[in-house]
Amino acid sequence: MSRTALRICPLCEATCGLVLTVDDGRVTGARGDRDDVFSKGFICPKGAAFGALDADPDRLRGPLVRVDGELREATWAEAFDAVAAGIRPVVERYGPHAVGVVLGNPNVHTMAGALYPPLLIAGLGTRSVFTASTVDQMPKHVSSGLLFGDANLIPVPDLDRTGHLLLIGANPLESNGSLCTAPDFPGRLRALRARGGTLTVIDPRRTRTARLADRHLAIRPGTDALLLAAMAHTLFEEGLADLGERATHIQGVDELAAALDDFTPEAVAAACDIDAAAIRTLTRELAAAPTAAVYGRIGSCTVPHGTLASWLVDVLNILTGNLDRPGGALFPQAATDRTPRPAGPGRGFALGRWHSRVRRHPEAKGELPLSSLAEEIDTPTAEGEPVRALVAVAANPVLSAPDGDRLDKALGGLDFMVSVDPYLNETSRHADVVLPPPPPAQSPHHDFAFNTLAVRNQVRYTRPAVPLEPGRMAETEILARLVLAATGMHGADPAAVDTLVIDQTLGKAVQAPHSPVHGRDPQELAGLLTGENGPERRLDMMLRLGPYGDGFGADRDGLTLDRLLAHPHGIDLGPLRPRLPQPLKTRSGRVELLPEPIAADLPRLRAALDGRPGGLVLVGRRHLRSNNSWMHNVPALTGGSNRCTLHLHPEDAERLGVENGQPVRVKGAGGEVTAPAEVTDAVRPGVVSLPHGWGHDRPGTRLGHAAADPGVNVNQLLDGSLLDPLSGNAVLNGVPVELAPLTAAAPERSGL
Ligand code: SF4
């Protein structure tokens, strides 16, 4: 029997509402939900392929446990017994830091991934935590932490109202947005231009987004911070800095002006390969626009000065008076945010509270660089224990971290490893236990993280579109049981995990003077929660304590889970609104424009003024039908233009004697790979581009389609030594490489 069901799409950060067609328990179609309060019917090719992804025959249907060296099918009870037996002895013998936790990007796309991994890390007490953030976005967290006192307080461009948008290192026509949740990002950019606004794109590649822009500046990779510093300098030099109404909440303006004194447009022009006059024009137009927003993304994050570039993006928004005002860059307010506390000084943001064991990288946001995972496993030191057991949740660092070959070997030497993953992929093939979550149609969905980055405040929740298949376990239960097994409570009722969180949260809430439940009985409040299970009760609690919540009866019109369920297409909570100074958590209670760690890193940027890389450098590339390493096994999402080819400019191709389609050996500090050339003037001369997430050619995986067209792992060109020092983020863009054309008969992938 055919029916439809609503499901928020988990396949990128845009969070579109989908209408799924379900036939006999299988998803057979997907279209955009026109009634969705946020996405209003938008869908992209990935969302349209939801059914194919959901029904991928290579998805594991039950747990696997390694016996006599081989992964074999097992019961859930056997699998969790093996997890407890594998992790606890390591903790007891070597201490908690000997157990590493790796969280991959899909964690932020599931409810379970938001609710349980923090409990796992806290319960283990480990400092060996690694996530996809340090190959992607940690610079933005660090700059927000330093500026605003909260690493998760990230302003987003007010796309629907701005008059002038400057994108640097961002390609939302392919990515559909990142650290800026906006269904139909392309349509919103077209609407900006249609209402007379200006779109400028700064990118070494002429991307689809750049082609839509009024102006495209093909900057030299890795020099974004220099360009942005020169723009900030110009604002001061030409008297264009105007903080507007938020000035009383901002400190450090004079110190900032002095610190940027020598970053003139003329001084950065050669390094950036952008005329000084063009930089001044760009700056004047930004300052003159009635409203404007600067937005930087992965191309400006995954570079040697990623934190400085991320900081300077917000510096420009602040100096032009565009931070925290409509049409500028604003702080979203999600429905599950904590109860807003009164404005005032906070604890501030600290970096380097502990360090990695081998190369002493400072932690950032409680995480160590993913680039250091391999050495934290394979390198003994006089002090501290190597990582001997690993918990990987939705993580494939063999492909997503630098030097996958080294990590591949290191994983093979672990005492124990458990992967929560639907696939037997390049990383989970090393696990002793694999715990597969059900396909997305069988899971509920709410976007805890992405709503804090959304260009419009709204809230949506979808229950599972189809029931769990026999033998499947809900992802929330898998992770709750994993928490118990890893933390010495194996065998306890998984519902106890949710009950514990609810009791602790309500216990704190009733003691907080600003809470709507101040002074009430937490047990009485817990008894008021609705929901069919623990995760739903936790969602209900967060909604009711949140900024739009009913405060457990304090506001009869406020949000509850019941009210949300009565609005299956979501509830619109209005456009973004100015919020300063309330969300600031700096020690001063103000925006701290020139934090000390930033000031201390500026000499490194100053040294880059003299940089003129002579050889070829590598940058990444994103495709609309792809998302990191996890969608290459779906035929509908591969092929055509979504191929692992090496883009290079015709001038470089001619100089090196490379023909279109010819295999080219690319060599970097970490190794070499061979990929077919795609000669195109969409990259600037001196720059080559490979997409990431490919390299599905290792034995022991179960990714039939991906293995048929494996591509190469671009991260093998990196040795893991290049990091942005403040954030620990891997440098993935602007990396020096050498090329050598091969004959057509050359092997697809070569060793070191
Ligand atoms: S844009 Fe993103 S959220 Fe929307 S349908 Fe495509 S993959 Fe899904």
PDB file of C-alpha atoms in Angstrom, residues 429-654:
ATOM      1  CA  ARG A 429      36.664  -2.577   8.334  1.00  0.00           C
ATOM      2  CA  HIS A 430      39.209  -2.375  11.165  1.00  0.00           C
ATOM      3  CA  ALA A 431      36.608  -2.569  13.931  1.00  0.00           C
ATOM      4  CA  ASP A 432      36.192  -5.526  16.264  1.00  0.00           C
ATOM      5  CA  VAL A 433      32.522  -4.657  16.561  1.00  0.00           C
ATOM      6  CA  VAL A 434      30.363  -2.817  14.030  1.00  0.00           C
ATOM      7  CA  LEU A 435      27.005  -1.502  15.216  1.00  0.00           C
ATOM      8  CA  PRO A 436      24.875  -0.447  12.219  1.00  0.00           C
ATOM      9  CA  PRO A 437      22.176   2.173  12.767  1.00  0.00           C
ATOM     10  CA  PRO A 438      18.956   1.769  10.782  1.00  0.00           C
ATOM     11  CA  PRO A 439      18.412   3.633   7.480  1.00  0.00           C
ATOM     12  CA  PRO A 440      17.339   7.254   7.929  1.00  0.00           C
ATOM     13  CA  ALA A 441      13.668   6.598   7.114  1.00  0.00           C
ATOM     14  CA  GLN A 442      13.518   4.453  10.261  1.00  0.00           C
ATOM     15  CA  SER A 443      14.877   7.201  12.520  1.00  0.00           C
ATOM     16  CA  PRO A 444      13.276  10.339  13.969  1.00  0.00           C
ATOM     17  CA  HIS A 445      14.808  13.680  13.104  1.00  0.00           C
ATOM     18  CA  HIS A 446      15.364  17.047  14.676  1.00  0.00           C
ATOM     19  CA  ASP A 447      18.233  19.369  13.836  1.00  0.00           C
ATOM     20  CA  PHE A 448      19.751  20.366  17.164  1.00  0.00           C
ATOM     21  CA  ALA A 449      22.914  21.818  15.623  1.00  0.00           C
ATOM     22  CA  PHE A 450      21.765  23.225  12.312  1.00  0.00           C
ATOM     23  CA  ASN A 451      18.919  25.246  13.811  1.00  0.00           C
ATOM     24  CA  THR A 452      21.553  27.229  15.709  1.00  0.00           C
ATOM     25  CA  LEU A 453      22.934  28.206  12.292  1.00  0.00           C
ATOM     26  CA  ALA A 454      19.684  28.746  10.394  1.00  0.00           C
ATOM     27  CA  VAL A 455      18.937  31.931   8.475  1.00  0.00           C
ATOM     28  CA  ARG A 456      15.412  31.892   9.878  1.00  0.00           C
ATOM     29  CA  ASN A 457      14.289  30.758  13.298  1.00  0.00           C
ATOM     30  CA  GLN A 458      12.016  27.735  13.017  1.00  0.00           C
ATOM     31  CA  VAL A 459      11.537  24.340  14.580  1.00  0.00           C
ATOM     32  CA  ARG A 460      10.610  21.011  13.000  1.00  0.00           C
ATOM     33  CA  TYR A 461      10.517  17.404  14.123  1.00  0.00           C
ATOM     34  CA  THR A 462       9.721  14.258  12.163  1.00  0.00           C
ATOM     35  CA  ARG A 463       9.084  10.845  13.659  1.00  0.00           C
ATOM     36  CA  PRO A 464      10.363   7.760  11.811  1.00  0.00           C
ATOM     37  CA  ALA A 465       8.767   7.581   8.380  1.00  0.00           C
ATOM     38  CA  VAL A 466       8.689   3.775   8.503  1.00  0.00           C
ATOM     39  CA  PRO A 467       8.874   1.430  11.487  1.00  0.00           C
ATOM     40  CA  LEU A 468      12.100  -0.303  12.435  1.00  0.00           C
ATOM     41  CA  GLU A 469      12.639  -3.473  10.441  1.00  0.00           C
ATOM     42  CA  PRO A 470      12.786  -6.688  12.476  1.00  0.00           C
ATOM     43  CA  GLY A 471      16.274  -7.143  13.917  1.00  0.00           C
ATOM     44  CA  ARG A 472      17.084  -3.444  13.718  1.00  0.00           C
ATOM     45  CA  MET A 473      17.851  -1.355  16.786  1.00  0.00           C
ATOM     46  CA  ALA A 474      17.064   2.380  16.959  1.00  0.00           C
ATOM     47  CA  GLU A 475      20.177   4.524  16.658  1.00  0.00           C
ATOM     48  CA  THR A 476      19.314   6.243  19.938  1.00  0.00           C
ATOM     49  CA  GLU A 477      19.225   2.863  21.681  1.00  0.00           C
ATOM     50  CA  ILE A 478      22.479   1.762  20.028  1.00  0.00           C
ATOM     51  CA  LEU A 479      24.249   4.839  21.316  1.00  0.00           C
ATOM     52  CA  ALA A 480      22.644   4.655  24.767  1.00  0.00           C
ATOM     53  CA  ARG A 481      23.774   1.018  25.071  1.00  0.00           C
ATOM     54  CA  LEU A 482      27.217   1.991  23.799  1.00  0.00           C
ATOM     55  CA  VAL A 483      27.445   4.654  26.525  1.00  0.00           C
ATOM     56  CA  LEU A 484      26.563   2.040  29.130  1.00  0.00           C
ATOM     57  CA  ALA A 485      28.919  -0.626  27.783  1.00  0.00           C
ATOM     58  CA  ALA A 486      31.846   1.779  27.469  1.00  0.00           C
ATOM     59  CA  THR A 487      31.430   3.397  30.864  1.00  0.00           C
ATOM     60  CA  GLY A 488      31.122   0.351  33.090  1.00  0.00           C
ATOM     61  CA  MET A 489      27.328   0.088  33.212  1.00  0.00           C
ATOM     62  CA  HIS A 490      26.912  -2.642  30.627  1.00  0.00           C
ATOM     63  CA  GLY A 491      23.549  -4.335  30.833  1.00  0.00           C
ATOM     64  CA  ALA A 492      21.704  -1.456  32.517  1.00  0.00           C
ATOM     65  CA  ASP A 493      18.420  -0.296  31.007  1.00  0.00           C
ATOM     66  CA  PRO A 494      19.269   2.138  28.167  1.00  0.00           C
ATOM     67  CA  ALA A 495      16.260   4.236  29.167  1.00  0.00           C
ATOM     68  CA  ALA A 496      18.212   5.042  32.341  1.00  0.00           C
ATOM     69  CA  VAL A 497      20.591   7.150  30.256  1.00  0.00           C
ATOM     70  CA  ASP A 498      17.789   9.496  29.210  1.00  0.00           C
ATOM     71  CA  THR A 499      16.287   9.515  32.699  1.00  0.00           C
ATOM     72  CA  LEU A 500      19.633  10.506  34.163  1.00  0.00           C
ATOM     73  CA  VAL A 501      20.003  13.406  31.719  1.00  0.00           C
ATOM     74  CA  ILE A 502      16.466  14.594  32.393  1.00  0.00           C
ATOM     75  CA  ASP A 503      16.942  14.443  36.163  1.00  0.00           C
ATOM     76  CA  GLN A 504      20.245  16.317  36.018  1.00  0.00           C
ATOM     77  CA  THR A 505      18.969  18.981  33.612  1.00  0.00           C
ATOM     78  CA  LEU A 506      15.776  19.659  35.526  1.00  0.00           C
ATOM     79  CA  GLY A 507      17.680  19.587  38.812  1.00  0.00           C
ATOM     80  CA  LYS A 508      19.899  22.420  37.547  1.00  0.00           C
ATOM     81  CA  ALA A 509      17.038  24.329  35.925  1.00  0.00           C
ATOM     82  CA  VAL A 510      15.019  24.615  39.136  1.00  0.00           C
ATOM     83  CA  GLN A 511      18.046  26.168  40.844  1.00  0.00           C
ATOM     84  CA  ALA A 512      18.709  28.800  38.154  1.00  0.00           C
ATOM     85  CA  PRO A 513      17.101  32.126  39.093  1.00  0.00           C
ATOM     86  CA  HIS A 514      16.494  33.052  35.441  1.00  0.00           C
ATOM     87  CA  SER A 515      14.791  29.758  34.635  1.00  0.00           C
ATOM     88  CA  PRO A 516      11.022  29.685  34.170  1.00  0.00           C
ATOM     89  CA  VAL A 517      10.979  26.624  36.454  1.00  0.00           C
ATOM     90  CA  HIS A 518      13.032  28.205  39.242  1.00  0.00           C
ATOM     91  CA  GLY A 519      12.060  26.754  42.614  1.00  0.00           C
ATOM     92  CA  ARG A 520       9.823  24.005  41.241  1.00  0.00           C
ATOM     93  CA  ASP A 521      10.041  20.269  41.969  1.00  0.00           C
ATOM     94  CA  PRO A 522      12.135  18.489  39.312  1.00  0.00           C
ATOM     95  CA  GLN A 523      10.265  15.227  39.779  1.00  0.00           C
ATOM     96  CA  GLU A 524       6.971  16.980  39.153  1.00  0.00           C
ATOM     97  CA  LEU A 525       8.439  18.540  35.997  1.00  0.00           C
ATOM     98  CA  ALA A 526       9.769  15.180  34.782  1.00  0.00           C
ATOM     99  CA  GLY A 527       6.271  13.777  35.221  1.00  0.00           C
ATOM    100  CA  LEU A 528       4.916  16.435  32.859  1.00  0.00           C
ATOM    101  CA  LEU A 529       7.155  15.408  29.963  1.00  0.00           C
ATOM    102  CA  THR A 530       5.514  13.783  26.971  1.00  0.00           C
ATOM    103  CA  GLY A 531       6.959  11.662  24.191  1.00  0.00           C
ATOM    104  CA  GLU A 532       6.965   8.026  23.201  1.00  0.00           C
ATOM    105  CA  ASN A 533      10.502   7.327  24.404  1.00  0.00           C
ATOM    106  CA  GLY A 534      13.525   8.792  26.147  1.00  0.00           C
ATOM    107  CA  PRO A 535      14.833  10.852  23.209  1.00  0.00           C
ATOM    108  CA  GLU A 536      11.407  12.409  22.674  1.00  0.00           C
ATOM    109  CA  ARG A 537      11.112  13.209  26.365  1.00  0.00           C
ATOM    110  CA  ARG A 538      14.503  14.897  26.221  1.00  0.00           C
ATOM    111  CA  LEU A 539      13.399  16.892  23.163  1.00  0.00           C
ATOM    112  CA  ASP A 540      10.214  17.911  24.991  1.00  0.00           C
ATOM    113  CA  MET A 541      12.276  19.031  27.985  1.00  0.00           C
ATOM    114  CA  MET A 542      14.643  21.101  25.854  1.00  0.00           C
ATOM    115  CA  LEU A 543      11.786  22.739  23.962  1.00  0.00           C
ATOM    116  CA  ARG A 544       9.937  23.601  27.161  1.00  0.00           C
ATOM    117  CA  LEU A 545      13.012  25.073  28.856  1.00  0.00           C
ATOM    118  CA  GLY A 546      14.115  26.817  25.661  1.00  0.00           C
ATOM    119  CA  PRO A 547      13.672  30.423  24.556  1.00  0.00           C
ATOM    120  CA  TYR A 548      10.266  29.767  22.971  1.00  0.00           C
ATOM    121  CA  GLY A 549       9.161  27.101  25.458  1.00  0.00           C
ATOM    122  CA  ASP A 550       6.128  26.916  27.664  1.00  0.00           C
ATOM    123  CA  GLY A 551       8.364  26.847  30.751  1.00  0.00           C
ATOM    124  CA  PHE A 552       6.359  23.854  31.962  1.00  0.00           C
ATOM    125  CA  GLY A 553       3.211  25.965  32.122  1.00  0.00           C
ATOM    126  CA  ALA A 554       4.732  29.411  32.688  1.00  0.00           C
ATOM    127  CA  ASP A 555       3.734  30.439  29.150  1.00  0.00           C
ATOM    128  CA  ARG A 556       0.604  28.706  27.946  1.00  0.00           C
ATOM    129  CA  ASP A 557       1.382  29.658  24.335  1.00  0.00           C
ATOM    130  CA  GLY A 558       4.934  28.360  24.491  1.00  0.00           C
ATOM    131  CA  LEU A 559       6.482  25.410  22.685  1.00  0.00           C
ATOM    132  CA  THR A 560       6.104  21.795  23.746  1.00  0.00           C
ATOM    133  CA  LEU A 561       6.664  18.555  21.880  1.00  0.00           C
ATOM    134  CA  ASP A 562       2.897  18.085  21.651  1.00  0.00           C
ATOM    135  CA  ARG A 563       2.530  21.474  20.006  1.00  0.00           C
ATOM    136  CA  LEU A 564       5.335  20.676  17.586  1.00  0.00           C
ATOM    137  CA  LEU A 565       3.779  17.328  16.692  1.00  0.00           C
ATOM    138  CA  ALA A 566       0.572  19.190  15.890  1.00  0.00           C
ATOM    139  CA  HIS A 567       2.542  21.129  13.233  1.00  0.00           C
ATOM    140  CA  PRO A 568       4.073  18.418  11.061  1.00  0.00           C
ATOM    141  CA  HIS A 569       5.497  20.943   8.582  1.00  0.00           C
ATOM    142  CA  GLY A 570       7.193  22.854  11.392  1.00  0.00           C
ATOM    143  CA  ILE A 571       6.625  26.117  13.222  1.00  0.00           C
ATOM    144  CA  ASP A 572       8.066  29.352  11.900  1.00  0.00           C
ATOM    145  CA  LEU A 573       9.620  31.405  14.708  1.00  0.00           C
ATOM    146  CA  GLY A 574      10.336  34.465  12.626  1.00  0.00           C
ATOM    147  CA  PRO A 575      13.305  36.211  11.072  1.00  0.00           C
ATOM    148  CA  LEU A 576      16.594  36.498  12.909  1.00  0.00           C
ATOM    149  CA  ARG A 577      16.575  39.273  15.484  1.00  0.00           C
ATOM    150  CA  PRO A 578      19.342  41.323  17.128  1.00  0.00           C
ATOM    151  CA  ARG A 579      20.390  39.621  20.355  1.00  0.00           C
ATOM    152  CA  LEU A 580      23.449  41.393  21.736  1.00  0.00           C
ATOM    153  CA  PRO A 581      24.592  41.542  24.445  1.00  0.00           C
ATOM    154  CA  GLN A 582      22.574  38.624  25.882  1.00  0.00           C
ATOM    155  CA  PRO A 583      24.383  35.660  24.250  1.00  0.00           C
ATOM    156  CA  LEU A 584      27.924  36.931  24.926  1.00  0.00           C
ATOM    157  CA  LYS A 585      29.923  34.814  27.358  1.00  0.00           C
ATOM    158  CA  THR A 586      33.253  36.628  27.314  1.00  0.00           C
ATOM    159  CA  ARG A 587      34.766  37.580  30.635  1.00  0.00           C
ATOM    160  CA  SER A 588      34.128  41.232  29.818  1.00  0.00           C
ATOM    161  CA  GLY A 589      30.543  40.608  28.734  1.00  0.00           C
ATOM    162  CA  ARG A 590      31.385  42.442  25.497  1.00  0.00           C
ATOM    163  CA  VAL A 591      32.604  41.435  22.046  1.00  0.00           C
ATOM    164  CA  GLU A 592      36.381  41.213  22.479  1.00  0.00           C
ATOM    165  CA  LEU A 593      37.649  42.413  19.132  1.00  0.00           C
ATOM    166  CA  LEU A 594      41.328  41.621  19.586  1.00  0.00           C
ATOM    167  CA  PRO A 595      41.652  38.554  21.830  1.00  0.00           C
ATOM    168  CA  GLU A 596      45.140  37.766  23.041  1.00  0.00           C
ATOM    169  CA  PRO A 597      45.593  34.456  21.117  1.00  0.00           C
ATOM    170  CA  ILE A 598      44.626  36.252  17.914  1.00  0.00           C
ATOM    171  CA  ALA A 599      47.023  39.120  18.589  1.00  0.00           C
ATOM    172  CA  ALA A 600      49.773  36.595  19.275  1.00  0.00           C
ATOM    173  CA  ASP A 601      49.151  34.892  15.912  1.00  0.00           C
ATOM    174  CA  LEU A 602      49.262  38.073  13.820  1.00  0.00           C
ATOM    175  CA  PRO A 603      53.072  38.047  13.433  1.00  0.00           C
ATOM    176  CA  ARG A 604      52.700  34.716  11.613  1.00  0.00           C
ATOM    177  CA  LEU A 605      50.273  36.384   9.202  1.00  0.00           C
ATOM    178  CA  ARG A 606      52.651  39.297   8.816  1.00  0.00           C
ATOM    179  CA  ALA A 607      55.371  36.856   7.783  1.00  0.00           C
ATOM    180  CA  ALA A 608      53.039  35.561   5.051  1.00  0.00           C
ATOM    181  CA  LEU A 609      53.114  38.986   3.385  1.00  0.00           C
ATOM    182  CA  ASP A 610      56.352  37.912   1.766  1.00  0.00           C
ATOM    183  CA  GLY A 611      54.987  34.553   0.616  1.00  0.00           C
ATOM    184  CA  ARG A 612      54.965  34.007  -3.149  1.00  0.00           C
ATOM    185  CA  PRO A 613      54.526  30.277  -3.686  1.00  0.00           C
ATOM    186  CA  GLY A 614      56.029  29.519  -7.027  1.00  0.00           C
ATOM    187  CA  GLY A 615      54.812  25.990  -7.709  1.00  0.00           C
ATOM    188  CA  LEU A 616      51.407  24.393  -8.039  1.00  0.00           C
ATOM    189  CA  VAL A 617      49.070  24.292  -5.071  1.00  0.00           C
ATOM    190  CA  LEU A 618      46.115  22.037  -4.423  1.00  0.00           C
ATOM    191  CA  VAL A 619      42.580  23.012  -3.409  1.00  0.00           C
ATOM    192  CA  GLY A 620      39.505  20.877  -2.762  1.00  0.00           C
ATOM    193  CA  ARG A 621      36.191  20.739  -4.544  1.00  0.00           C
ATOM    194  CA  ARG A 622      32.615  19.915  -3.643  1.00  0.00           C
ATOM    195  CA  HIS A 623      29.907  18.424  -5.850  1.00  0.00           C
ATOM    196  CA  LEU A 624      26.172  18.900  -5.445  1.00  0.00           C
ATOM    197  CA  ARG A 625      25.562  15.137  -5.482  1.00  0.00           C
ATOM    198  CA  SER A 626      28.204  14.326  -2.920  1.00  0.00           C
ATOM    199  CA  ASN A 627      28.853  14.941   0.763  1.00  0.00           C
ATOM    200  CA  ASN A 628      32.283  13.953   2.054  1.00  0.00           C
ATOM    201  CA  SER A 629      32.876  10.181   1.879  1.00  0.00           C
ATOM    202  CA  TRP A 630      29.389   8.857   2.574  1.00  0.00           C
ATOM    203  CA  MET A 631      27.406   9.046  -0.666  1.00  0.00           C
ATOM    204  CA  HIS A 632      29.575   7.360  -3.252  1.00  0.00           C
ATOM    205  CA  ASN A 633      27.766   4.043  -3.014  1.00  0.00           C
ATOM    206  CA  VAL A 634      24.534   5.331  -4.556  1.00  0.00           C
ATOM    207  CA  PRO A 635      24.517   5.049  -8.361  1.00  0.00           C
ATOM    208  CA  ALA A 636      22.119   7.988  -8.742  1.00  0.00           C
ATOM    209  CA  LEU A 637      24.610  10.250  -6.954  1.00  0.00           C
ATOM    210  CA  THR A 638      27.736   9.306  -8.865  1.00  0.00           C
ATOM    211  CA  GLY A 639      28.921   9.581 -12.441  1.00  0.00           C
ATOM    212  CA  GLY A 640      28.511  12.489 -14.839  1.00  0.00           C
ATOM    213  CA  SER A 641      30.348  15.520 -13.504  1.00  0.00           C
ATOM    214  CA  ASN A 642      30.678  13.976 -10.026  1.00  0.00           C
ATOM    215  CA  ARG A 643      33.975  12.268 -10.678  1.00  0.00           C
ATOM    216  CA  CYS A 644      37.310  12.220  -8.987  1.00  0.00           C
ATOM    217  CA  THR A 645      39.282  14.149 -11.591  1.00  0.00           C
ATOM    218  CA  LEU A 646      42.154  16.583 -11.296  1.00  0.00           C
ATOM    219  CA  HIS A 647      41.178  20.052 -12.478  1.00  0.00           C
ATOM    220  CA  LEU A 648      44.040  22.064 -13.893  1.00  0.00           C
ATOM    221  CA  HIS A 649      44.259  25.221 -15.924  1.00  0.00           C
ATOM    222  CA  PRO A 650      45.008  24.999 -19.676  1.00  0.00           C
ATOM    223  CA  GLU A 651      48.213  27.034 -19.237  1.00  0.00           C
ATOM    224  CA  ASP A 652      49.509  24.571 -16.653  1.00  0.00           C
ATOM    225  CA  ALA A 653      48.378  21.633 -18.757  1.00  0.00           C
ATOM    226  CA  GLU A 654      50.277  22.937 -21.753  1.00  0.00           C
TER     227      GLU A 654
END
